[in-house]
Tab-separated table of C-alpha atoms in Angstrom:
chain	number	residue	atom	x	y	z
A	327	UNK	CA	2.994	-9.456	-29.232
A	328	UNK	CA	1.543	-9.184	-25.619
A	329	UNK	CA	2.221	-11.630	-23.298
A	330	UNK	CA	-0.939	-11.407	-21.620
A	331	UNK	CA	-3.921	-11.712	-24.184
A	332	UNK	CA	-7.343	-10.667	-23.658
A	333	UNK	CA	-10.603	-10.709	-26.281
A	334	UNK	CA	-12.560	-9.196	-26.824
A	335	UNK	CA	-11.427	-5.823	-26.014
A	336	UNK	CA	-14.476	-4.624	-25.476
A	337	UNK	CA	-18.377	-5.942	-25.991
A	338	UNK	CA	-21.175	-4.538	-25.301
A	339	UNK	CA	-24.815	-6.601	-25.427
A	340	UNK	CA	-27.964	-6.994	-23.703
A	341	UNK	CA	-28.988	-8.332	-20.242
A	342	UNK	CA	-29.720	-11.946	-20.178
A	343	UNK	CA	-26.755	-12.517	-22.865
A	344	UNK	CA	-23.647	-15.051	-21.842
A	345	UNK	CA	-20.694	-14.211	-22.821
A	346	UNK	CA	-17.040	-15.253	-22.776
A	347	UNK	CA	-14.175	-12.898	-21.793
A	348	UNK	CA	-11.333	-15.526	-23.173
A	349	UNK	CA	-7.530	-14.977	-21.668
A	350	UNK	CA	-4.443	-16.577	-22.991
A	351	UNK	CA	-0.491	-15.823	-21.825
A	352	UNK	CA	2.774	-16.895	-23.130
A	353	UNK	CA	4.950	-16.519	-20.310
A	354	UNK	CA	4.705	-19.925	-19.268
A	355	UNK	CA	3.076	-18.931	-15.499
A	356	UNK	CA	1.031	-21.482	-14.044
A	357	UNK	CA	-1.049	-19.157	-11.574
A	358	UNK	CA	-3.796	-16.716	-13.792
A	359	UNK	CA	-6.536	-14.277	-12.125
A	360	UNK	CA	-9.613	-12.734	-13.550
A	361	UNK	CA	-10.286	-9.183	-11.707
A	362	UNK	CA	-13.081	-6.834	-13.173
A	363	UNK	CA	-12.048	-3.065	-12.230
A	364	UNK	CA	-15.266	0.115	-10.681
A	365	UNK	CA	-14.744	3.562	-10.590
A	366	UNK	CA	-13.856	3.727	-7.045
A	367	UNK	CA	-13.759	0.263	-5.820
A	368	UNK	CA	-10.221	-0.744	-7.283
A	369	UNK	CA	-9.759	-4.118	-8.802
A	370	UNK	CA	-11.310	-7.473	-7.283
A	371	UNK	CA	-10.788	-10.260	-7.819
A	372	UNK	CA	-13.634	-13.372	-9.155
A	373	UNK	CA	-11.359	-16.800	-9.752
A	374	UNK	CA	-7.985	-17.828	-9.979
A	375	UNK	CA	-6.473	-20.635	-10.989
A	376	UNK	CA	-3.085	-21.554	-9.579
A	377	UNK	CA	-2.876	-24.257	-12.299
A	378	UNK	CA	-4.665	-26.262	-14.729
A	379	UNK	CA	-7.260	-28.540	-12.621
A	380	UNK	CA	-7.611	-25.793	-9.711
A	381	UNK	CA	-9.921	-22.854	-9.570
A	382	UNK	CA	-10.907	-20.702	-6.941
A	383	UNK	CA	-13.377	-18.832	-5.968
A	384	UNK	CA	-12.614	-14.809	-5.182
A	385	UNK	CA	-13.860	-12.077	-3.585
A	386	UNK	CA	-16.511	-11.933	-6.081
A	387	UNK	CA	-17.328	-14.523	-7.610
A	388	UNK	CA	-21.662	-15.170	-8.323
A	389	UNK	CA	-22.492	-14.754	-11.361
A	390	UNK	CA	-19.401	-15.439	-13.235
A	391	UNK	CA	-17.561	-19.249	-13.977
A	392	UNK	CA	-14.539	-19.996	-15.149
A	393	UNK	CA	-12.588	-22.410	-16.789
A	394	UNK	CA	-9.090	-23.282	-17.442
A	395	UNK	CA	-8.899	-25.591	-20.804
A	396	UNK	CA	-4.836	-25.618	-20.173
A	397	UNK	CA	-2.313	-24.049	-18.818
A	398	UNK	CA	-2.097	-20.429	-21.043
A	399	UNK	CA	-6.013	-20.297	-20.954
A	400	UNK	CA	-8.243	-19.615	-17.927
A	401	UNK	CA	-11.616	-18.004	-19.608
A	402	UNK	CA	-14.468	-15.914	-17.696
A	403	UNK	CA	-18.434	-16.654	-17.900
A	404	UNK	CA	-21.178	-14.856	-17.555
A	405	UNK	CA	-24.181	-17.125	-17.572
A	406	UNK	CA	-26.464	-14.427	-17.722
A	407	UNK	CA	-24.798	-10.865	-17.648
A	408	UNK	CA	-27.194	-8.153	-15.700
A	409	UNK	CA	-26.358	-4.527	-16.080
A	410	UNK	CA	-24.292	-3.960	-12.288
A	411	UNK	CA	-21.995	-6.801	-13.868
A	412	UNK	CA	-20.713	-3.659	-16.934
A	413	UNK	CA	-16.372	-2.849	-15.891
A	414	UNK	CA	-13.422	-3.018	-17.174
A	415	UNK	CA	-12.163	-6.949	-16.942
A	416	UNK	CA	-8.720	-7.930	-16.787
A	417	UNK	CA	-6.864	-10.980	-17.046
A	418	UNK	CA	-3.318	-11.824	-14.813
A	419	UNK	CA	-0.606	-14.279	-14.237
A	420	UNK	CA	1.731	-14.910	-12.130
A	421	UNK	CA	4.738	-16.750	-11.421
A	422	UNK	CA	4.285	-20.376	-9.001
A	423	UNK	CA	6.251	-20.322	-5.663
A	424	UNK	CA	5.077	-18.023	-2.725
A	425	UNK	CA	4.357	-14.309	-3.894
A	426	UNK	CA	4.830	-13.176	-7.281
A	427	UNK	CA	3.983	-9.996	-8.760
A	428	UNK	CA	1.327	-10.513	-11.573
A	429	UNK	CA	1.036	-9.259	-14.936
A	430	UNK	CA	-1.989	-8.049	-16.882
A	431	UNK	CA	-3.602	-8.014	-20.108
A	432	UNK	CA	-4.870	-4.904	-21.457
A	433	UNK	CA	-8.732	-5.497	-19.977
A	434	UNK	CA	-11.760	-6.112	-22.033
A	435	UNK	CA	-14.449	-3.619	-21.457
A	436	UNK	CA	-18.228	-5.054	-21.005
A	437	UNK	CA	-21.237	-3.108	-21.132
A	438	UNK	CA	-24.009	-5.259	-20.208
A	439	UNK	CA	-27.388	-2.576	-21.419
B	1349	UNK	CA	-12.693	-1.401	7.001
B	1350	UNK	CA	-10.733	-2.234	3.370
B	1351	UNK	CA	-7.887	-4.212	3.687
B	1352	UNK	CA	-5.785	-2.003	1.838
B	1353	UNK	CA	-6.446	1.789	1.896
B	1354	UNK	CA	-5.072	4.723	0.164
B	1355	UNK	CA	-5.984	8.628	-0.205
B	1356	UNK	CA	-8.000	8.200	-3.925
B	1357	UNK	CA	-6.673	11.992	-4.321
B	1358	UNK	CA	-5.931	13.835	-6.802
B	1359	UNK	CA	-2.771	15.254	-6.046
B	1360	UNK	CA	-2.680	17.553	-8.153
B	1361	UNK	CA	1.956	18.572	-8.038
B	1362	UNK	CA	4.119	21.004	-10.501
B	1363	UNK	CA	6.665	19.330	-12.453
B	1364	UNK	CA	9.936	18.776	-10.435
B	1365	UNK	CA	8.306	18.815	-7.632
B	1366	UNK	CA	8.118	15.533	-4.734
B	1367	UNK	CA	5.082	13.414	-3.716
B	1368	UNK	CA	4.769	10.943	-1.061
B	1369	UNK	CA	1.791	8.648	-1.218
B	1370	UNK	CA	0.575	6.324	1.421
B	1371	UNK	CA	-1.233	3.726	2.108
B	1372	UNK	CA	-2.081	1.571	4.930
B	1373	UNK	CA	-2.792	-2.315	5.109
B	1374	UNK	CA	-4.909	-4.114	8.147
B	1375	UNK	CA	-4.630	-7.065	8.488
B	1376	UNK	CA	-0.979	-7.473	10.319
B	1377	UNK	CA	0.078	-10.955	8.809
B	1378	UNK	CA	0.627	-9.791	5.176
B	1379	UNK	CA	4.200	-10.349	3.776
B	1380	UNK	CA	4.649	-8.777	0.440
B	1381	UNK	CA	3.937	-5.247	-0.631
B	1382	UNK	CA	3.488	-3.972	-3.911
B	1383	UNK	CA	2.879	-0.282	-6.024
B	1384	UNK	CA	1.886	-0.263	-8.936
B	1385	UNK	CA	1.482	2.227	-11.145
B	1386	UNK	CA	-2.196	2.200	-14.365
B	1387	UNK	CA	-2.928	5.046	-16.341
B	1388	UNK	CA	-6.056	5.762	-17.767
B	1389	UNK	CA	-9.009	2.938	-18.518
B	1390	UNK	CA	-5.464	0.588	-19.127
B	1391	UNK	CA	-3.352	-2.033	-17.173
B	1392	UNK	CA	-2.245	-1.910	-14.292
B	1393	UNK	CA	1.995	-2.378	-14.088
B	1394	UNK	CA	4.054	-3.087	-11.477
B	1395	UNK	CA	5.930	-0.312	-10.597
B	1396	UNK	CA	8.434	-1.897	-7.516
B	1397	UNK	CA	8.351	-4.634	-4.685
B	1398	UNK	CA	8.647	-3.219	-1.819
B	1399	UNK	CA	11.508	-4.239	0.560
B	1400	UNK	CA	11.564	-4.386	4.923
B	1401	UNK	CA	14.553	-2.309	4.834
B	1402	UNK	CA	13.475	0.351	1.691
B	1403	UNK	CA	14.084	-0.285	-2.073
B	1404	UNK	CA	14.919	2.841	-4.400
B	1405	UNK	CA	14.722	2.586	-7.886
B	1406	UNK	CA	15.554	5.176	-10.073
B	1407	UNK	CA	13.149	8.519	-8.505
B	1408	UNK	CA	11.429	6.298	-7.051
B	1409	UNK	CA	11.690	5.507	-3.248
B	1410	UNK	CA	9.911	3.075	-1.494
B	1411	UNK	CA	9.356	1.952	1.975
B	1412	UNK	CA	7.286	-0.135	4.448
B	1413	UNK	CA	6.175	0.491	8.067
B	1414	UNK	CA	5.226	-2.938	9.757
B	1415	UNK	CA	4.624	-2.167	13.562
B	1416	UNK	CA	1.731	0.985	11.971
B	1417	UNK	CA	0.664	-1.223	8.840
B	1418	UNK	CA	1.908	1.352	6.119
B	1419	UNK	CA	3.870	1.915	2.522
B	1420	UNK	CA	5.011	5.104	1.494
B	1421	UNK	CA	6.091	5.426	-2.235
B	1422	UNK	CA	7.996	8.586	-2.575
B	1423	UNK	CA	8.236	10.248	-5.922
B	1424	UNK	CA	11.026	12.696	-6.742
B	1425	UNK	CA	11.987	15.196	-9.868
B	1426	UNK	CA	8.098	14.822	-10.873
B	1427	UNK	CA	7.692	14.313	-14.933
B	1428	UNK	CA	4.887	15.030	-16.840
B	1429	UNK	CA	5.100	11.672	-17.316
B	1430	UNK	CA	4.305	10.374	-14.158
B	1431	UNK	CA	1.001	11.179	-14.205
B	1432	UNK	CA	-1.539	8.062	-13.612
B	1433	UNK	CA	-2.960	6.031	-10.592
B	1434	UNK	CA	-0.725	4.429	-8.432
B	1435	UNK	CA	-1.916	1.020	-6.941
B	1436	UNK	CA	-0.774	-0.431	-3.402
B	1437	UNK	CA	-0.785	-4.247	-3.152
B	1438	UNK	CA	-0.955	-6.387	-0.533
B	1439	UNK	CA	-0.336	-9.848	0.368
B	1440	UNK	CA	-0.492	-12.200	3.424
B	1441	UNK	CA	0.962	-15.383	4.220
B	1442	UNK	CA	-2.860	-17.437	4.122
B	1443	UNK	CA	-3.275	-15.537	0.537
B	1444	UNK	CA	-0.963	-17.854	-1.389
B	1445	UNK	CA	-1.050	-16.007	-5.019
B	1446	UNK	CA	-3.819	-13.550	-4.607
B	1447	UNK	CA	-2.763	-9.900	-3.934
B	1448	UNK	CA	-5.199	-7.128	-2.422
B	1449	UNK	CA	-5.117	-3.964	-4.070
B	1450	UNK	CA	-5.834	-0.576	-2.644
B	1451	UNK	CA	-8.020	1.516	-4.769
B	1452	UNK	CA	-5.132	3.784	-6.111
B	1453	UNK	CA	-4.132	7.129	-5.422
B	1454	UNK	CA	-4.140	9.431	-8.838
B	1455	UNK	CA	-1.542	11.961	-9.100
B	1456	UNK	CA	-1.742	14.463	-11.898
B	1457	UNK	CA	1.363	16.326	-12.813
B	1458	UNK	CA	1.497	19.990	-14.577
B	1459	UNK	CA	3.883	21.952	-16.123
């Protein structure tokens, strides 16, 4: 089983819909992250959380919200999806204590029509 | 200017070749450095950390030049399976655990 699991793997939806992407991990890491990846732009950080009570905006948080329900779960919501949110979304986790490498889920391919 | 810059490539090399990628970073306070590998439309995976004295892992060698603010990745004896995008990743002190990713350098190893 994957250590970092994202659901769904693929989603096609319409403009204006509310969408939730889920991430769960079995690595026991405190830190979790949401990124989006677009061609030519690389990975950009949307939100991150260093523990259950901690939520921080990343580089491109507008139009997104997150919830850290438990240590193992970090969900990303698009309240009213728009076409330029079409991208590949990754969840990642890392251990705490200084700078640690991040471990990524398989990604969610999201298309907004 | 981007915080982390890489030549997007593609670098097309024959099997067995030696290839090197550079990456420059803009923040002199950067402390931690990594190379990640990403196969087409899959998740990034940690390839290796980069240490101040340079480090080697099999066919892969990473170097850090703090004075010039760049890191490099050298791949010797390229294999077909090395074809991927290589992401340069940087962290600086006041970013905590956040990492800054370069856009990646694409490598294609041909038979």
